[in-house]
GROMACS .gro file of C-alpha atoms in nm:
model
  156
    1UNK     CA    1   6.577   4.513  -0.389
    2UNK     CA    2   6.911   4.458  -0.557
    3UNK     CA    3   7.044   4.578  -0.888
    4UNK     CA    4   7.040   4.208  -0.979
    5UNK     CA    5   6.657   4.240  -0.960
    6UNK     CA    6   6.615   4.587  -1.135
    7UNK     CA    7   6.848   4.418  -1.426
    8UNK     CA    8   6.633   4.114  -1.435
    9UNK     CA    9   6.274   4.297  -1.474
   10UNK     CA   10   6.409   4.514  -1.733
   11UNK     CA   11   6.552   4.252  -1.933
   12UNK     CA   12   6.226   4.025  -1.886
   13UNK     CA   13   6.009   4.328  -1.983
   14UNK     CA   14   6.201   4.367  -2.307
   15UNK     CA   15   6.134   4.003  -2.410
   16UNK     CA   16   5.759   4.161  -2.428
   17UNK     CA   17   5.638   4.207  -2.792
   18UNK     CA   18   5.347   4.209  -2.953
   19UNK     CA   19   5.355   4.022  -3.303
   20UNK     CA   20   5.066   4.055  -3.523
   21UNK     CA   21   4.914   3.798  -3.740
   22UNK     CA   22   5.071   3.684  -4.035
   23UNK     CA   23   4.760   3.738  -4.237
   24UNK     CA   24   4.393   3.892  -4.108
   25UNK     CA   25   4.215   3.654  -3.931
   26UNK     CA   26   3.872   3.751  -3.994
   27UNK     CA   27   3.772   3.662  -4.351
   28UNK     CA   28   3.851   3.297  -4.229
   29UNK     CA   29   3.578   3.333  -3.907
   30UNK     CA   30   3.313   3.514  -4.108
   31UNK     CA   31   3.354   3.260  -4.333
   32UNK     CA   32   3.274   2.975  -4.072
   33UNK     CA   33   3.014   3.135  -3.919
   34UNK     CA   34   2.837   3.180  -4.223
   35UNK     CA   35   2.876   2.807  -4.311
   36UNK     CA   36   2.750   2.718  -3.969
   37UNK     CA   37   2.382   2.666  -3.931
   38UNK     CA   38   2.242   2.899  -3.720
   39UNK     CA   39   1.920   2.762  -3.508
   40UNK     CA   40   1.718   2.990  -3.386
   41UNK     CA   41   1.476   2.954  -3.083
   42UNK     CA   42   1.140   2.895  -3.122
   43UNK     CA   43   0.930   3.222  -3.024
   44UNK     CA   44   0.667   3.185  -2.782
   45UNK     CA   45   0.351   3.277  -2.776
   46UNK     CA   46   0.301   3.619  -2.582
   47UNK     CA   47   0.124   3.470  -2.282
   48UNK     CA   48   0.333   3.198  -2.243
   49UNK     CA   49   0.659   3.430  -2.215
   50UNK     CA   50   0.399   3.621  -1.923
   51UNK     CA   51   0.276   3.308  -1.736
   52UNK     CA   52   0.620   3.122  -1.714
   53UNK     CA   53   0.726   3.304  -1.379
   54UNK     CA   54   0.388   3.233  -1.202
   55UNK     CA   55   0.454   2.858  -1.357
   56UNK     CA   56   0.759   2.859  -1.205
   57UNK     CA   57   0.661   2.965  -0.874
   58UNK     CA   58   0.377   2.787  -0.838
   59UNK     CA   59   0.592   2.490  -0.881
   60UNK     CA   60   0.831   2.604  -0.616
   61UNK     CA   61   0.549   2.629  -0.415
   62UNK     CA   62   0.397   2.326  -0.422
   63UNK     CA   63   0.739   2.156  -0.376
   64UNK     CA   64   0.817   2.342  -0.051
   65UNK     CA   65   0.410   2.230   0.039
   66UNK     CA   66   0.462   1.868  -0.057
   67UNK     CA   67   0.782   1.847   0.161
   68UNK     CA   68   0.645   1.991   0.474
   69UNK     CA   69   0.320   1.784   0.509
   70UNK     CA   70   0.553   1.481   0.476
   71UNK     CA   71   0.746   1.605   0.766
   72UNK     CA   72   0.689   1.416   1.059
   73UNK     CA   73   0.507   1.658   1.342
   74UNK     CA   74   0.781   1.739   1.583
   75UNK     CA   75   0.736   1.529   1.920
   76UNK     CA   76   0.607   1.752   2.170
   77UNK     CA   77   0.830   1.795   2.462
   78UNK     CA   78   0.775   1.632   2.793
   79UNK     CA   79   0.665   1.918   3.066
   80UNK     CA   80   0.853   1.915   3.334
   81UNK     CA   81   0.551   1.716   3.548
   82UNK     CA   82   0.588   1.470   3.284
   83UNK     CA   83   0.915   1.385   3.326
   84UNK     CA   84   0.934   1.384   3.736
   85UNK     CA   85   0.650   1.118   3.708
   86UNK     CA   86   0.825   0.952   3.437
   87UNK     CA   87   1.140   0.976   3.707
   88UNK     CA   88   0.869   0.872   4.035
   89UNK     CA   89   0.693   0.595   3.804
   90UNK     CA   90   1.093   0.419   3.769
   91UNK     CA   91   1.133   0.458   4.112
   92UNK     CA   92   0.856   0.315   4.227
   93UNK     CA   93   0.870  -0.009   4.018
   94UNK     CA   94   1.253  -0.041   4.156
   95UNK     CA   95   1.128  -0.033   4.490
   96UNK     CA   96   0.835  -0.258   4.389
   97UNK     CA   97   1.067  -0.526   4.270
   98UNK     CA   98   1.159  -0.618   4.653
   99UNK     CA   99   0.785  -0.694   4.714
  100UNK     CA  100   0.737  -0.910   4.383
  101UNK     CA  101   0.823  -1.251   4.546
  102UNK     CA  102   0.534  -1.239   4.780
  103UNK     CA  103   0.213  -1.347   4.729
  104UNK     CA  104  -0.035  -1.080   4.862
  105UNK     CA  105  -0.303  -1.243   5.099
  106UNK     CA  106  -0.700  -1.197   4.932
  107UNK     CA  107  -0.757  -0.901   5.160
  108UNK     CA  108  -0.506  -0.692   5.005
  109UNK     CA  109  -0.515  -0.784   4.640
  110UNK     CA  110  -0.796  -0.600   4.547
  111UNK     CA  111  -0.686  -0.290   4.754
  112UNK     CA  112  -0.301  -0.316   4.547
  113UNK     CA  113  -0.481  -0.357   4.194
  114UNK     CA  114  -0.734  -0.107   4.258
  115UNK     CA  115  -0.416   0.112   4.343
  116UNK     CA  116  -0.260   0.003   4.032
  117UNK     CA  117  -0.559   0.132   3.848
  118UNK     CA  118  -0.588   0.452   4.011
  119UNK     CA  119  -0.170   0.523   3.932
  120UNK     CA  120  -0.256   0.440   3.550
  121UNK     CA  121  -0.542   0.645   3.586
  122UNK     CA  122  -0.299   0.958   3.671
  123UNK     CA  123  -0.059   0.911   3.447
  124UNK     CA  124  -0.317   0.906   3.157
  125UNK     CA  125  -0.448   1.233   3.306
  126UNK     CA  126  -0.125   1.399   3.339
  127UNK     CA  127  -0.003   1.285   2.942
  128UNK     CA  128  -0.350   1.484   2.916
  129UNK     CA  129  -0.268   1.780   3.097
  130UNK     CA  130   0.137   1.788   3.155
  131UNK     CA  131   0.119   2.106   3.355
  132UNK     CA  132  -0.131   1.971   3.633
  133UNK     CA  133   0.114   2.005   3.968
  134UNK     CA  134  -0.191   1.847   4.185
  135UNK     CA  135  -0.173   1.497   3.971
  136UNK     CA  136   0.183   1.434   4.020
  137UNK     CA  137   0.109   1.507   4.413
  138UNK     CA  138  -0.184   1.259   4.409
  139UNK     CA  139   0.033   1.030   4.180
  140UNK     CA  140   0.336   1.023   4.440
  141UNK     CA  141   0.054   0.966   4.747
  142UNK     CA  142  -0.068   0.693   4.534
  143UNK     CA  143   0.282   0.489   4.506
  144UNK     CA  144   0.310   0.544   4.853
  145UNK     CA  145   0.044   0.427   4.972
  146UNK     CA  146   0.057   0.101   4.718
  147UNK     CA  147   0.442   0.065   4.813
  148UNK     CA  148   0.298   0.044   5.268
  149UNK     CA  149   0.046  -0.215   5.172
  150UNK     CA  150   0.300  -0.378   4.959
  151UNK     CA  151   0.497  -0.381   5.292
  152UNK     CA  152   0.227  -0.470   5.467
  153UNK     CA  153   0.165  -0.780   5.253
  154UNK     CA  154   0.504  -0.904   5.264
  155UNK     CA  155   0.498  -0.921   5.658
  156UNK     CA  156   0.193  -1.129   5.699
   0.00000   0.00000   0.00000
């Protein structure tokens, strides 16, 4: 700090004054507010001062109620059977595309569809129970065994 600054304060803190009003102020504002109107509020009746927080809440509440059954129901997630024969169901069709330009012989159609049937059968069964290890066993023998006759077809 230099004198400069010491000098400066001093001189700025005897600028400070107070100066009263010329005349008193207040006859003036009782004056007004006297003039003014003065509406008052309404008085309730006693129980509707008492019931006015329970009308309040029960308004809150049924707000908060009305916005949660519009919610949408959160989408369950996929186990994790569900989504390895989500993953096996995509590979299979892949590998199924090579086979899709041959015409299966008479003999074998029925055997493919009836395979076809039995894989959609599983994969309603495990959207039923997602946690069922033994479907997506029988669901993988299933492709298999539709993907070797599919084979099979295509060399006769």
């Amino acid at each position: 700090m230099s004198t400069q600054d010491d000098s400066l304060r001093w001189r700025l803190r005897g600028l400070r004054q107070d100066n009263p009003p010329q005349r008193d102020l207040w006859p003036g504002i009782a004056e007004r507010i006297a003039v003014t109107p003065q509406v008052s509020e309404p008085t309730r009746p006693l129980h509707v001062r008492r019931l006015a927080p329970w009308a309040v809440a029960a308004s809150v509440l049924l707000a908060v109620g009305l916005v949660w059954q519009h919610q949408a129901p959160p989408e369950p997630e996929a186990s994790l059977f569900q989504r390895e024969a989500t993953a096996l169901t995509r590979e299979y069709q892949g590998a199924l595309i090579q086979f899709s330009s041959t015409e299966a012989p008479p003999e074998l159609a029925a055997a493919l569809d009836a395979l076809d049937r039995s894989a959609a059968q599983i994969r309603t069964a495990i959207d039923t129970d997602p946690n069922a290890r033994f479907l997506l066993d029988q669901l993988r023998r299933t492709y298999a065994r539709r993907l070797a006759l599919s084979q099979r077809a295509a060399m006769t």
